PDB file of C-alpha atoms in Angstrom:
ATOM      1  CA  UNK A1078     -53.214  51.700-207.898  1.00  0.00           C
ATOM      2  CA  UNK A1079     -52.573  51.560-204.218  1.00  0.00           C
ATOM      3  CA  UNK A1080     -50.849  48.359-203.203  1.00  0.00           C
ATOM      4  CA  UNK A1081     -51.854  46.747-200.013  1.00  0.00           C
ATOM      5  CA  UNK A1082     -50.496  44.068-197.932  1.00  0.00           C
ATOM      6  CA  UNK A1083     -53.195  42.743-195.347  1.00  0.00           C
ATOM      7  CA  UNK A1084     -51.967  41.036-191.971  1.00  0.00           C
ATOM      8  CA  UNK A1085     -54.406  38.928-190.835  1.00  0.00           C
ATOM      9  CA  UNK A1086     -54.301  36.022-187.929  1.00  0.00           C
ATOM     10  CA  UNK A1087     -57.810  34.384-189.711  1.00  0.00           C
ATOM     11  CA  UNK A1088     -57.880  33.510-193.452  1.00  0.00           C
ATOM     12  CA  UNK A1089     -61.656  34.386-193.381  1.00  0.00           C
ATOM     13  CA  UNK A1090     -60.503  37.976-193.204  1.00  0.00           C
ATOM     14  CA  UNK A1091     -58.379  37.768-195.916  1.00  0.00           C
ATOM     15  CA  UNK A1092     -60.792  35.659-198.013  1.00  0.00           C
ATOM     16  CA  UNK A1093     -63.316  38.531-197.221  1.00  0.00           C
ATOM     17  CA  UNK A1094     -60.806  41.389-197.716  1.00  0.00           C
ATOM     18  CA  UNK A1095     -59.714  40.504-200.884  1.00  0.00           C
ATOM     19  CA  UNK A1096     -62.975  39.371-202.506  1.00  0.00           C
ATOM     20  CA  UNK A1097     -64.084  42.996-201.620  1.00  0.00           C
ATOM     21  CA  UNK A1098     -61.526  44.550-203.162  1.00  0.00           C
ATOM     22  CA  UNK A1099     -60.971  42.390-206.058  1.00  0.00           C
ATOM     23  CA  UNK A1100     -62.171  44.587-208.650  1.00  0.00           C
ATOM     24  CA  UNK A1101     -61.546  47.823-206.871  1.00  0.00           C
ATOM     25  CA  UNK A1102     -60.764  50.388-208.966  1.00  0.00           C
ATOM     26  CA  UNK A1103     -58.195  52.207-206.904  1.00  0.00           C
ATOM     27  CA  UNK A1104     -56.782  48.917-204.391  1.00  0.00           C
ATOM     28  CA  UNK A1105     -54.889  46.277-205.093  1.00  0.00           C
ATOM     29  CA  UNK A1106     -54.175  43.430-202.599  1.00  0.00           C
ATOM     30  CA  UNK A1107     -50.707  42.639-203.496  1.00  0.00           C
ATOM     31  CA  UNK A1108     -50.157  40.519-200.285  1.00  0.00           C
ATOM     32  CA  UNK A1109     -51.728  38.783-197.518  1.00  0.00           C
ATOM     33  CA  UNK A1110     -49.407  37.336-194.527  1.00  0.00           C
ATOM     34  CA  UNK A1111     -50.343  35.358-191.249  1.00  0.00           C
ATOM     35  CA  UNK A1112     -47.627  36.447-189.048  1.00  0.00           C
ATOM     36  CA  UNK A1113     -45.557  39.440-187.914  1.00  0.00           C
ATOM     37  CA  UNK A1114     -42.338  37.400-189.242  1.00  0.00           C
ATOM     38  CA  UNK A1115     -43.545  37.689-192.696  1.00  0.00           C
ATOM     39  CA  UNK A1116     -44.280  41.000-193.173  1.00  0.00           C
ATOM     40  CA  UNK A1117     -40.423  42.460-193.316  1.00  0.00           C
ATOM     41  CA  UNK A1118     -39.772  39.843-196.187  1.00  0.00           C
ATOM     42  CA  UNK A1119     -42.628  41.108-197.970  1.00  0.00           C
ATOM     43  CA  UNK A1120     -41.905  44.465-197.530  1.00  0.00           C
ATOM     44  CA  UNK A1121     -38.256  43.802-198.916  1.00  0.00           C
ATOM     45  CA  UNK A1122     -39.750  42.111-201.930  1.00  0.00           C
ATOM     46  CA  UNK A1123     -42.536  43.857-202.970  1.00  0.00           C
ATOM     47  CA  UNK A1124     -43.333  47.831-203.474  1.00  0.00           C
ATOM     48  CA  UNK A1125     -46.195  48.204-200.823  1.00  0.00           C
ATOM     49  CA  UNK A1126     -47.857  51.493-199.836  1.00  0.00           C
ATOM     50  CA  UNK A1127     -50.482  50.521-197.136  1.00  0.00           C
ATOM     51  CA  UNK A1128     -49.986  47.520-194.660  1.00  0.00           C
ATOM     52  CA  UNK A1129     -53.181  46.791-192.821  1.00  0.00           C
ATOM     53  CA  UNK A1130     -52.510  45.410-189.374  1.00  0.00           C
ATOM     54  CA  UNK A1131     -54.195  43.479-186.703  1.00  0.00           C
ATOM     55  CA  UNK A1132     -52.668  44.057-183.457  1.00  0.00           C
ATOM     56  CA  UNK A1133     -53.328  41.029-182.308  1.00  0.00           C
ATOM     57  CA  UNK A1134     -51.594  39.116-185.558  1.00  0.00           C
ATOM     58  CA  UNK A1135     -49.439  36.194-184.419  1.00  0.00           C
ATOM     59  CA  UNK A1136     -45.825  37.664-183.329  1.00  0.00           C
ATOM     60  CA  UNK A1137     -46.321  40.767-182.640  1.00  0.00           C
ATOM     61  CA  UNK A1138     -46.298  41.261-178.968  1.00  0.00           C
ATOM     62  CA  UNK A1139     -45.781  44.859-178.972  1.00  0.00           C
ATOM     63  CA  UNK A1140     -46.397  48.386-180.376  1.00  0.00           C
ATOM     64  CA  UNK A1141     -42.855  49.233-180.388  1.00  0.00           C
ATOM     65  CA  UNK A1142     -42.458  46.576-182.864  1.00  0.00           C
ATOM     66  CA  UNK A1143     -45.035  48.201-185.109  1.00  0.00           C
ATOM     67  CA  UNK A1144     -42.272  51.258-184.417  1.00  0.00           C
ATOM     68  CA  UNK A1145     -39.627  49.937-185.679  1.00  0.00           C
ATOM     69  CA  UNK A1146     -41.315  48.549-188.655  1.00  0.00           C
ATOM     70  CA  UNK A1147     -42.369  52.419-189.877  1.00  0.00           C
ATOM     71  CA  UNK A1148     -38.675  53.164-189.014  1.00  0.00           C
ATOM     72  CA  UNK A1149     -37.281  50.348-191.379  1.00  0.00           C
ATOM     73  CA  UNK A1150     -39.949  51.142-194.359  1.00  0.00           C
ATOM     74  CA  UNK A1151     -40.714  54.776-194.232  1.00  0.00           C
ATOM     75  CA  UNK A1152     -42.414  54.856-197.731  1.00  0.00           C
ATOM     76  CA  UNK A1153     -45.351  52.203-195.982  1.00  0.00           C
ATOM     77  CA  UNK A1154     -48.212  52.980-194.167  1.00  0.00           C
ATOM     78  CA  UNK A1155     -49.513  51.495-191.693  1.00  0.00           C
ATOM     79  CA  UNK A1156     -53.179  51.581-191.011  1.00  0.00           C
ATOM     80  CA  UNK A1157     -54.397  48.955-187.536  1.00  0.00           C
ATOM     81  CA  UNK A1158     -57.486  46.918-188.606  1.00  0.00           C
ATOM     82  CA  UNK A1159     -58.380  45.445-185.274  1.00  0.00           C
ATOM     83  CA  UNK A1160     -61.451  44.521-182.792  1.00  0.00           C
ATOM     84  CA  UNK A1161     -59.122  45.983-179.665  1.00  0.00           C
ATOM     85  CA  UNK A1162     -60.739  48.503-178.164  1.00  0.00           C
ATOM     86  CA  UNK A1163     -60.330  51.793-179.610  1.00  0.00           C
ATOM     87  CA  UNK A1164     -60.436  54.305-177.611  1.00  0.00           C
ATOM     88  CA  UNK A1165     -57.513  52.366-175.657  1.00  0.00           C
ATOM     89  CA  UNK A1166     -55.409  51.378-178.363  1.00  0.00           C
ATOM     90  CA  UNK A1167     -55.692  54.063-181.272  1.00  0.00           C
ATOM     91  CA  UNK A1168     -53.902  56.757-179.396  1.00  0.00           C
ATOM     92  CA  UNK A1169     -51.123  54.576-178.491  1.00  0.00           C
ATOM     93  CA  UNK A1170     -50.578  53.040-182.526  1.00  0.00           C
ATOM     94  CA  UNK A1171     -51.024  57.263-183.483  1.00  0.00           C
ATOM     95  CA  UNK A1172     -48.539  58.031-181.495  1.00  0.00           C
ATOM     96  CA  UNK A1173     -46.199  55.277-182.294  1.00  0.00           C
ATOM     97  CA  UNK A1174     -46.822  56.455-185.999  1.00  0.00           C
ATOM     98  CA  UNK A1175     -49.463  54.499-187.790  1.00  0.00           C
ATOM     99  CA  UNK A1176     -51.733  56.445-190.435  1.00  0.00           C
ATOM    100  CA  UNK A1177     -54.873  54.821-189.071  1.00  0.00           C
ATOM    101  CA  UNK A1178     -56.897  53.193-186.972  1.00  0.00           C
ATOM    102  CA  UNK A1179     -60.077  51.115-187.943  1.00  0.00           C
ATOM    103  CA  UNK A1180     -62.263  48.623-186.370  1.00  0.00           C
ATOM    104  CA  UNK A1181     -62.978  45.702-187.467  1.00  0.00           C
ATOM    105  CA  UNK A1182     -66.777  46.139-186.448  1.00  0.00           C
ATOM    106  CA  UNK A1183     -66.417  48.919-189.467  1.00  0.00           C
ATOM    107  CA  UNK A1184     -67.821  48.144-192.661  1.00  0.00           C
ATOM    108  CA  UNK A1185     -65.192  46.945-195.343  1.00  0.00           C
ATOM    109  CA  UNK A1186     -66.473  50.280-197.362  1.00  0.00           C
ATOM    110  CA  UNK A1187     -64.633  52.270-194.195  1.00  0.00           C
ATOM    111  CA  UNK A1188     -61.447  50.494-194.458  1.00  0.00           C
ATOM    112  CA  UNK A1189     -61.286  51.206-198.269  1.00  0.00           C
ATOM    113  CA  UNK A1190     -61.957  54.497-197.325  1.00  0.00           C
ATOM    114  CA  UNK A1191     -59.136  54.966-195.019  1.00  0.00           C
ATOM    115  CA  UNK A1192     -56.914  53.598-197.343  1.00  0.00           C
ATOM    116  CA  UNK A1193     -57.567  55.949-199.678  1.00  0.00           C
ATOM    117  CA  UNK A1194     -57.166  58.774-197.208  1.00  0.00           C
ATOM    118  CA  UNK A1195     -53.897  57.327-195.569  1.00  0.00           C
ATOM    119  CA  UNK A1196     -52.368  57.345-198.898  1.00  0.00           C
ATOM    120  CA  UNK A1197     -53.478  60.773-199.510  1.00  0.00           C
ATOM    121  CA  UNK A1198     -51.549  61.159-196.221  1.00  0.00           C
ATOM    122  CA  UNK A1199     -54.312  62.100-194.071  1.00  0.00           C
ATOM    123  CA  UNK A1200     -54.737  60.152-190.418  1.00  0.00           C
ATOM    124  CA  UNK A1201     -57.490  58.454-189.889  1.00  0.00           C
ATOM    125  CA  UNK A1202     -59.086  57.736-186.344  1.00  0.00           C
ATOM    126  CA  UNK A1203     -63.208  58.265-185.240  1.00  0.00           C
ATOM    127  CA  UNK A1204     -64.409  61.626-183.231  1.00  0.00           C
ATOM    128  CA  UNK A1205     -64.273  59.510-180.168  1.00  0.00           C
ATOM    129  CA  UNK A1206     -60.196  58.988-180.259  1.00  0.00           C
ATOM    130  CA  UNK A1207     -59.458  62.166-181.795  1.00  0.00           C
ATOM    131  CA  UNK A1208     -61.482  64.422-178.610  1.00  0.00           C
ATOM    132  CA  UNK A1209     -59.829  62.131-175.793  1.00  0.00           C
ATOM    133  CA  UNK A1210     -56.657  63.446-177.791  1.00  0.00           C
ATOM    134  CA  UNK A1211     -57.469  66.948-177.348  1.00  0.00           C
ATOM    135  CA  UNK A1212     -58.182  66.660-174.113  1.00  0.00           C
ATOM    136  CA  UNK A1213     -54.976  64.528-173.010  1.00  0.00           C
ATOM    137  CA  UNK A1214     -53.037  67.452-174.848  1.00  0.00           C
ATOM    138  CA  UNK A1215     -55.029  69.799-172.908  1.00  0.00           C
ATOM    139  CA  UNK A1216     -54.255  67.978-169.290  1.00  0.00           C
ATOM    140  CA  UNK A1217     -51.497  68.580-167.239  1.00  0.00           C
ATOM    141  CA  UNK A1218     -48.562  66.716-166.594  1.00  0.00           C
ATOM    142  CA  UNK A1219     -49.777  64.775-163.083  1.00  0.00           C
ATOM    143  CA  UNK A1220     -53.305  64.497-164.881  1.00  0.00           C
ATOM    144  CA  UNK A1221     -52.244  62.883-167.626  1.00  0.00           C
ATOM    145  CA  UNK A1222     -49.948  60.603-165.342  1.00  0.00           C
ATOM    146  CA  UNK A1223     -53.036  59.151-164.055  1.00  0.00           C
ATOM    147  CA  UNK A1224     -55.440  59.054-166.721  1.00  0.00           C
ATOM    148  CA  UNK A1225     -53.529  57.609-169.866  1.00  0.00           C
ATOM    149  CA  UNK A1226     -51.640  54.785-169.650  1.00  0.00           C
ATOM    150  CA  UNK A1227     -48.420  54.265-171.653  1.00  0.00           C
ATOM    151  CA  UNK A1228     -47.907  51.596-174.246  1.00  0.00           C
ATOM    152  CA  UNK A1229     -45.671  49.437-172.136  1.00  0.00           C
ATOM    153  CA  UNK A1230     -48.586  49.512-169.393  1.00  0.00           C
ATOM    154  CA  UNK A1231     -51.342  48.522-171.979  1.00  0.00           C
ATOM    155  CA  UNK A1232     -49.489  45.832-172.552  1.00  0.00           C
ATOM    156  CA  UNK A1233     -48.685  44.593-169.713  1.00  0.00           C
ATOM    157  CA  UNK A1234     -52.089  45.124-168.372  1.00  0.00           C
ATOM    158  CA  UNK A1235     -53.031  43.400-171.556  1.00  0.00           C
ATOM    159  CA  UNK A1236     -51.113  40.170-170.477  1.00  0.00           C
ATOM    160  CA  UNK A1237     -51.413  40.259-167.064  1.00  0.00           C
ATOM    161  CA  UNK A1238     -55.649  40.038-168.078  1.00  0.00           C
ATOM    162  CA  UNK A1239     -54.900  37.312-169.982  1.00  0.00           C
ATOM    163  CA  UNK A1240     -53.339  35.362-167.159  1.00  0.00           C
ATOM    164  CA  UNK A1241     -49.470  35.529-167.874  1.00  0.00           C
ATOM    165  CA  UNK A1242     -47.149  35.924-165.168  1.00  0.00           C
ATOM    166  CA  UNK A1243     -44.775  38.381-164.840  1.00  0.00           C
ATOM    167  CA  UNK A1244     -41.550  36.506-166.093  1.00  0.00           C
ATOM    168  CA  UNK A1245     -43.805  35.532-169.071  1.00  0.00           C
ATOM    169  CA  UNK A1246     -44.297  38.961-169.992  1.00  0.00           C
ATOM    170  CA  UNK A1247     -41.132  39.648-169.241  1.00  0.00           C
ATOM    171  CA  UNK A1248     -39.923  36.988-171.728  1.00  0.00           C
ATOM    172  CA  UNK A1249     -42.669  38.110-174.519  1.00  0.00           C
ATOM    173  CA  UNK A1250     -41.634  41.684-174.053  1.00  0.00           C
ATOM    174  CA  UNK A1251     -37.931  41.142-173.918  1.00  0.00           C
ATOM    175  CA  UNK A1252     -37.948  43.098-170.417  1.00  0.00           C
ATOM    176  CA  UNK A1253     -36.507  42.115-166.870  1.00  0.00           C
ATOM    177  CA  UNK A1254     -39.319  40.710-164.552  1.00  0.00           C
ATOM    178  CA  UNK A1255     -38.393  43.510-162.161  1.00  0.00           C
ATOM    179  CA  UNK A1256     -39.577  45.492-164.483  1.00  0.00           C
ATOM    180  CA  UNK A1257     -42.217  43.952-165.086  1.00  0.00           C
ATOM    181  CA  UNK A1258     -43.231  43.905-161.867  1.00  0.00           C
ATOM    182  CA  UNK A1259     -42.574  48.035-161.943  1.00  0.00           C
ATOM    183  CA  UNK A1260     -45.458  48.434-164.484  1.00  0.00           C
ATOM    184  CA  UNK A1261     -47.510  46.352-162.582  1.00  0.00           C
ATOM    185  CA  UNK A1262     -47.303  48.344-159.143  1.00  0.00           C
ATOM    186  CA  UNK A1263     -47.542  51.260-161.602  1.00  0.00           C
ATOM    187  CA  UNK A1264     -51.201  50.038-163.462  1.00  0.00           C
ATOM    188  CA  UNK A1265     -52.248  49.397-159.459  1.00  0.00           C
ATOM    189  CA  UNK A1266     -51.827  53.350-158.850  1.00  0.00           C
ATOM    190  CA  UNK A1267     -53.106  54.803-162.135  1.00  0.00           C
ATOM    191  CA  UNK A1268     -56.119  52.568-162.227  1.00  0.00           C
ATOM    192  CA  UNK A1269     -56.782  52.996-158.172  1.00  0.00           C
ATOM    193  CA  UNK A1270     -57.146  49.526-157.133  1.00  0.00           C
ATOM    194  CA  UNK A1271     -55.326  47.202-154.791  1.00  0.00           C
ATOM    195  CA  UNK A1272     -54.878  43.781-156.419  1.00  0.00           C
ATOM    196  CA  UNK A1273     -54.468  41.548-159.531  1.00  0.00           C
ATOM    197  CA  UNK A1274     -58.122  40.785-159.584  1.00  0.00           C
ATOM    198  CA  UNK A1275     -59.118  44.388-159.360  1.00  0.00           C
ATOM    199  CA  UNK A1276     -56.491  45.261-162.135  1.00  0.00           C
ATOM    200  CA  UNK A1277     -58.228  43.264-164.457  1.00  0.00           C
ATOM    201  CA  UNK A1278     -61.565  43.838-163.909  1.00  0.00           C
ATOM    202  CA  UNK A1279     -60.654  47.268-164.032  1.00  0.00           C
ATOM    203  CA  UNK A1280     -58.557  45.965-167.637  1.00  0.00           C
ATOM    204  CA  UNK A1281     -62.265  44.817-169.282  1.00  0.00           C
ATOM    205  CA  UNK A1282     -64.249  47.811-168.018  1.00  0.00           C
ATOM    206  CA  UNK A1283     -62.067  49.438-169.995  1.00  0.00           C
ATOM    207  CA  UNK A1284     -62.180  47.264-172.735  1.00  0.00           C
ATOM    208  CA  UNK A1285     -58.414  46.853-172.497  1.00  0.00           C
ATOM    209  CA  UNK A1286     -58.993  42.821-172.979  1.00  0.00           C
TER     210      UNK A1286
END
C-alpha cells in the first residue's frame, strides 16, 4: 500500500481526496496537514512514501523550502498538486527535485495515477512542460538567460503581483531588500518592460499569478 500524506490549504480538498481514495486498492491516505509547519513532524512520525503538495499551502513561501524537505526525507516523494500555472512552475519544482507535477484542474483519477507512477519512480509532468524542457536544454546560455526565469525570480515576480513590497519579500524570503530589489531590475530585463505595472501584467499573461 502506498502511504500518502496530502497538504492541502482547503479541507474540501482533503474531504474530496480522501473520500476518493478511501477504498483504493493500492493508496492509503495516512495523513492530511494544513500547513508547511506540519509536514516535518509528520514525516518524523509516520512512514510516508508520497507527499502531495500545494504550492501555495500556508508557510511555504518558497521552492527551496520544498528542497530542503527532499534533502531531509530522501525516502519521500514529493508530487505538487496545485492550480499555479504549469508550464511556469513545473520546471522549477522538477528541477528542485519533486517526482511530479499535477494540476488541480486534473481529474482525481490523474493524481492516483501519478502516484502510482512516482512510486514506481517515474516523473510525472504533461507534454506541454516536458517539450519547453527540451527546448530550454537545447538553448544557449544568453537564450536561456532571457527566456526562463529562475525560481528566486518566480517568486519574487509572484509577490511583487500580489502587491508586496520589496522589504516584505525580503522578510518572507529571508533575503536582503537589496536583493530584492536585484531580482526585480532583473524580471524588468528578462520580461522587456519598463515598470512595476508592466511587470505584472506581463506576471498574469504568463499565468505567473
Amino acid at each position: 500500500m502506498i502511504k500518502v500524506c496530502l497538504a492541502d490549504n482547503f479541507p474540501v480538498v482533503h474531504f474530496g481526496v480522501k473520500s476518493y481514495f478511501k477504498d483504493h486498492s493500492d493508496i492509503s491516505i495516512a495523513a492530511n496537514v494544513g500547513s508547511f509547519l506540519m509536514i516535518r513532524d509528520i514525516l518524523l512520525t509516520k512512514e510516508i512514501d508520497i507527499l502531495i503538495l500545494d504550492l501555495e499551502l500556508e508557510g511555504l513561501s518558497s521552492i527551496f523550502e520544498v528542497k530542503s524537505l527532499l534533502k531531509d526525507f530522501p525516502k519521500t516523494k514529493i508530487i505538487i498538486f496545485s492550480g499555479l500555472s504549469e508550464q511556469i512552475y513545473a520546471p522549477n519544482a522538477i528541477k528542485a527535485g519533486v517526482a511530479g507535477y499535477v494540476h488541480k484542474k486534473e481529474k482525481l483519477e490523474t493524481l492516483g495515477q501519478s502516484i502510482i507512477k512516482v512510486h514506481q519512480g517515474k516523473i510525472i509532468m504533461n507534454e506541454t512542460v516536458k517539450k519547453n524542457l527540451a527546448l530550454i536544454a537545447k538553448q544557449s546560455k544568453s537564450e536561456r538567460l532571457y527566456r526562463k526565469l529562475s525560481n528566486r525570480e518566480v517568486e519574487v515576480l509572484r509577490y511583487l503581483s500580489g502587491g508586496k513590497k520589496n522589504h516584505e519579500i525580503a522578510e518572507i524570503l529571508g533575503l536582503n531588500e537589496k536583493t530584492i530589489s536585484t531580482y526585480k531590475l532583473r524580471l524588468l530585463t528578462k520580461l522587456n518592460v519598463t515598470n512595476l505595472v508592466d511587470l505584472v501584467n506581463k506576471a498574469k499573461s504568463l499565468e505567473i499569478v
